[in-house]
Short mmCIF file of C-alpha atoms in Angstrom, two decimals:
data_model
loop_
_atom_site.label_atom_id
_atom_site.label_comp_id
_atom_site.label_asym_id
_atom_site.label_seq_id
_atom_site.Cartn_x
_atom_site.Cartn_y
_atom_site.Cartn_z
CA UNK A 811 66.52 148.95 116.38
CA UNK A 812 66.67 151.65 119.03
CA UNK A 813 64.36 154.63 119.35
CA UNK A 814 66.70 157.04 117.52
CA UNK A 815 67.03 154.67 114.56
CA UNK A 816 63.24 154.23 114.39
CA UNK A 817 62.76 158.00 114.48
CA UNK A 818 65.25 158.39 111.63
CA UNK A 819 63.49 155.72 109.54
CA UNK A 820 60.13 157.45 110.13
CA UNK A 821 61.59 160.81 109.09
CA UNK A 822 63.11 159.28 105.95
CA UNK A 823 59.78 157.63 105.09
CA UNK A 824 57.87 160.88 105.68
CA UNK A 825 60.15 162.62 103.21
CA UNK A 826 59.80 159.84 100.62
CA UNK A 827 56.00 159.88 100.90
CA UNK A 828 55.99 163.67 100.47
CA UNK A 829 58.31 163.60 97.47
CA UNK A 830 56.86 160.55 95.70
CA UNK A 831 53.35 160.62 94.25
CA UNK A 832 53.31 156.90 93.50
CA UNK A 833 53.96 154.10 95.95
CA UNK A 834 52.84 150.50 96.29
CA UNK A 835 52.70 148.36 99.43
CA UNK A 836 53.40 144.71 98.66
CA UNK A 837 53.65 141.38 100.43
CA UNK A 838 56.62 139.30 99.32
CA UNK A 839 56.57 136.90 102.26
CA UNK A 840 57.44 133.35 101.32
CA UNK A 841 59.92 134.37 98.64
CA UNK A 842 63.44 133.08 99.06
CA UNK A 843 66.33 135.49 99.46
CA UNK A 844 67.35 134.83 95.86
CA UNK A 845 63.80 135.57 94.63
CA UNK A 846 63.59 138.80 96.64
CA UNK A 847 66.99 139.88 95.30
CA UNK A 848 65.82 139.15 91.74
CA UNK A 849 62.68 141.23 92.36
CA UNK A 850 64.75 144.09 93.83
CA UNK A 851 67.03 143.99 90.77
CA UNK A 852 64.02 144.22 88.43
CA UNK A 853 62.84 147.24 90.40
CA UNK A 854 66.28 148.86 90.40
CA UNK A 855 66.74 148.33 86.66
CA UNK A 856 63.48 150.20 86.00
CA UNK A 857 64.15 153.05 88.46
CA UNK A 858 61.79 151.88 91.20
CA UNK A 859 63.01 151.64 94.79
CA UNK A 860 61.85 148.61 96.81
CA UNK A 861 62.46 148.34 100.53
CA UNK A 862 60.94 146.43 103.45
CA UNK A 863 59.75 148.35 106.51
CA UNK A 864 57.95 147.60 109.74
CA UNK A 865 54.23 148.31 109.51
CA UNK A 866 54.22 150.57 112.59
CA UNK A 867 56.94 152.77 111.07
CA UNK A 868 55.07 152.99 107.77
CA UNK A 869 51.86 153.93 109.58
CA UNK A 870 53.55 156.66 111.64
CA UNK A 871 55.07 158.15 108.49
CA UNK A 872 51.70 158.02 106.68
CA UNK A 873 49.89 159.61 109.64
CA UNK A 874 52.20 162.62 109.29
CA UNK A 875 51.08 163.23 105.68
CA UNK A 876 48.41 165.75 104.67
CA UNK A 877 46.43 163.13 102.74
CA UNK A 878 44.32 160.54 104.55
CA UNK A 879 45.91 157.10 104.30
CA UNK A 880 43.85 155.56 107.12
CA UNK A 881 42.24 152.90 104.85
CA UNK A 882 45.70 151.33 104.59
CA UNK A 883 46.13 150.92 108.36
CA UNK A 884 43.79 147.95 108.84
CA UNK A 885 44.24 146.35 105.43
CA UNK A 886 47.56 146.96 103.72
CA UNK A 887 49.69 147.31 106.84
CA UNK A 888 49.35 143.75 108.10
CA UNK A 889 52.03 141.09 107.89
CA UNK A 890 55.11 141.50 105.70
CA UNK A 891 55.24 144.90 103.96
CA UNK A 892 57.58 146.15 101.30
CA UNK A 893 57.17 149.53 99.63
CA UNK A 894 57.85 150.29 95.99
CA UNK A 895 58.52 153.98 95.33
CA UNK A 896 58.12 155.10 91.73
CA UNK A 897 59.28 158.67 91.06
CA UNK A 898 57.79 159.09 87.59
CA UNK A 899 55.12 156.57 86.69
CA UNK A 900 52.11 155.29 88.59
CA UNK A 901 51.82 152.12 86.53
CA UNK A 902 55.46 151.02 86.51
CA UNK A 903 55.42 149.14 89.85
CA UNK A 904 52.29 147.24 88.77
CA UNK A 905 53.98 146.29 85.50
CA UNK A 906 57.05 145.07 87.40
CA UNK A 907 54.90 142.92 89.71
CA UNK A 908 53.03 141.42 86.76
CA UNK A 909 56.27 140.76 84.89
CA UNK A 910 57.77 139.03 87.93
CA UNK A 911 54.66 136.90 88.38
CA UNK A 912 54.91 135.59 84.79
CA UNK A 913 57.47 133.13 86.05
CA UNK A 914 54.74 131.09 87.88
CA UNK A 915 55.18 132.93 91.15
CA UNK A 916 52.05 134.31 92.88
CA UNK A 917 54.10 136.79 94.90
CA UNK A 918 54.58 139.64 95.50
CA UNK A 919 50.98 140.45 96.28
CA UNK A 920 49.71 144.01 95.95
CA UNK A 921 48.33 145.07 99.32
CA UNK A 922 47.72 148.70 98.42
CA UNK A 923 48.82 151.54 96.18
CA UNK A 924 48.69 155.31 96.24
CA UNK A 925 48.55 157.08 92.90
CA UNK A 926 48.54 160.85 93.50
CA UNK A 927 46.84 160.16 96.88
CA UNK A 928 44.11 158.00 95.27
CA UNK A 929 44.12 154.73 97.18
CA UNK A 930 43.79 151.26 95.67
CA UNK A 931 43.50 148.41 98.15
CA UNK A 932 43.88 144.77 97.23
CA UNK A 933 45.59 142.62 94.63
CA UNK A 934 42.51 142.69 92.39
CA UNK A 935 43.50 146.25 91.39
CA UNK A 936 46.80 145.15 89.85
CA UNK A 937 45.46 144.81 86.28
CA UNK A 938 43.76 148.21 86.42
CA UNK A 939 46.89 149.87 87.82
CA UNK A 940 49.15 148.32 85.20
CA UNK A 941 46.95 149.65 82.42
CA UNK A 942 46.97 153.24 83.73
CA UNK A 943 48.73 155.62 81.42
CA UNK A 944 51.56 157.79 82.65
CA UNK A 945 51.42 161.56 82.44
CA UNK A 946 53.71 161.55 79.38
CA UNK A 947 51.59 158.90 77.63
CA UNK A 948 48.44 160.96 78.23
CA UNK A 949 50.10 164.12 76.90
CA UNK A 950 51.19 162.21 73.78
CA UNK A 951 47.62 160.94 73.27
CA UNK A 952 46.19 164.46 73.60
CA UNK A 953 48.78 165.83 71.16
CA UNK A 954 47.93 163.10 68.65
CA UNK A 955 44.23 163.88 68.97
CA UNK A 956 44.86 167.60 68.51
CA UNK A 957 47.04 167.03 65.45
CA UNK A 958 44.66 164.56 63.83
CA UNK A 959 42.09 167.08 62.50
CA UNK A 960 44.82 169.35 61.14
CA UNK A 961 46.47 166.40 59.41
CA UNK A 962 43.13 165.42 57.87
CA UNK A 963 42.55 168.93 56.52
CA UNK A 964 46.07 169.17 55.08
CA UNK A 965 45.73 165.71 53.56
CA UNK A 966 42.38 166.57 52.01
CA UNK A 967 43.77 169.80 50.59
CA UNK A 968 46.81 168.06 49.16
CA UNK A 969 44.79 165.27 47.56
CA UNK A 970 42.18 167.76 46.37
CA UNK A 971 44.60 169.99 44.51
CA UNK A 972 45.19 167.35 41.88
CA UNK A 973 41.45 166.76 41.54
CA UNK A 974 40.81 170.48 41.41
CA UNK A 975 43.51 170.97 38.77
CA UNK A 976 41.99 168.15 36.71
CA UNK A 977 38.50 169.68 36.93
CA UNK A 978 39.78 173.13 35.90
CA UNK A 979 41.70 171.65 33.00
CA UNK A 980 38.67 169.69 31.80
CA UNK A 981 36.42 172.75 32.04
CA UNK A 982 38.90 174.92 30.15
CA UNK A 983 39.16 172.31 27.38
CA UNK A 984 35.37 172.20 27.06
CA UNK A 985 35.19 175.95 26.68
CA UNK A 986 37.78 175.91 23.89
CA UNK A 987 35.75 173.48 21.80
#
């Protein structure tokens, strides 16, 4: 790769990091070509882009960002590095990794993740990241919570009208006697 090609890759990575709030750095070393292709297909099918880059190019692109990604430099950017870019959901790459691992494969390993510039370093964060809720899931939860009291009031009023009608009827019958 010549200098112009490296510069172009860095520029492309800079743009991806700026336009994507969620990315994961993984280590898929030791996987066969067929296994890596299967993993890439899983990513593609779910709308996540997976690509392997040189660590120095990743670091140069991260250094150009406004956020501080320096904790990644000595930890996540060692050895084989592939990046998973997720345009919409912070937990989707973690779910893909966990799903791929179900087939008795310990790889790929999560080296680091950035969720809205919050950094998670190490594979031990995979379970926590996979259980994060997406923005749409959180909005749905808030809407359900907001609707719950109103539904309870309406339900109580609807069930109470029959009770109230029964009480009024009983009282009116007592007065007649």
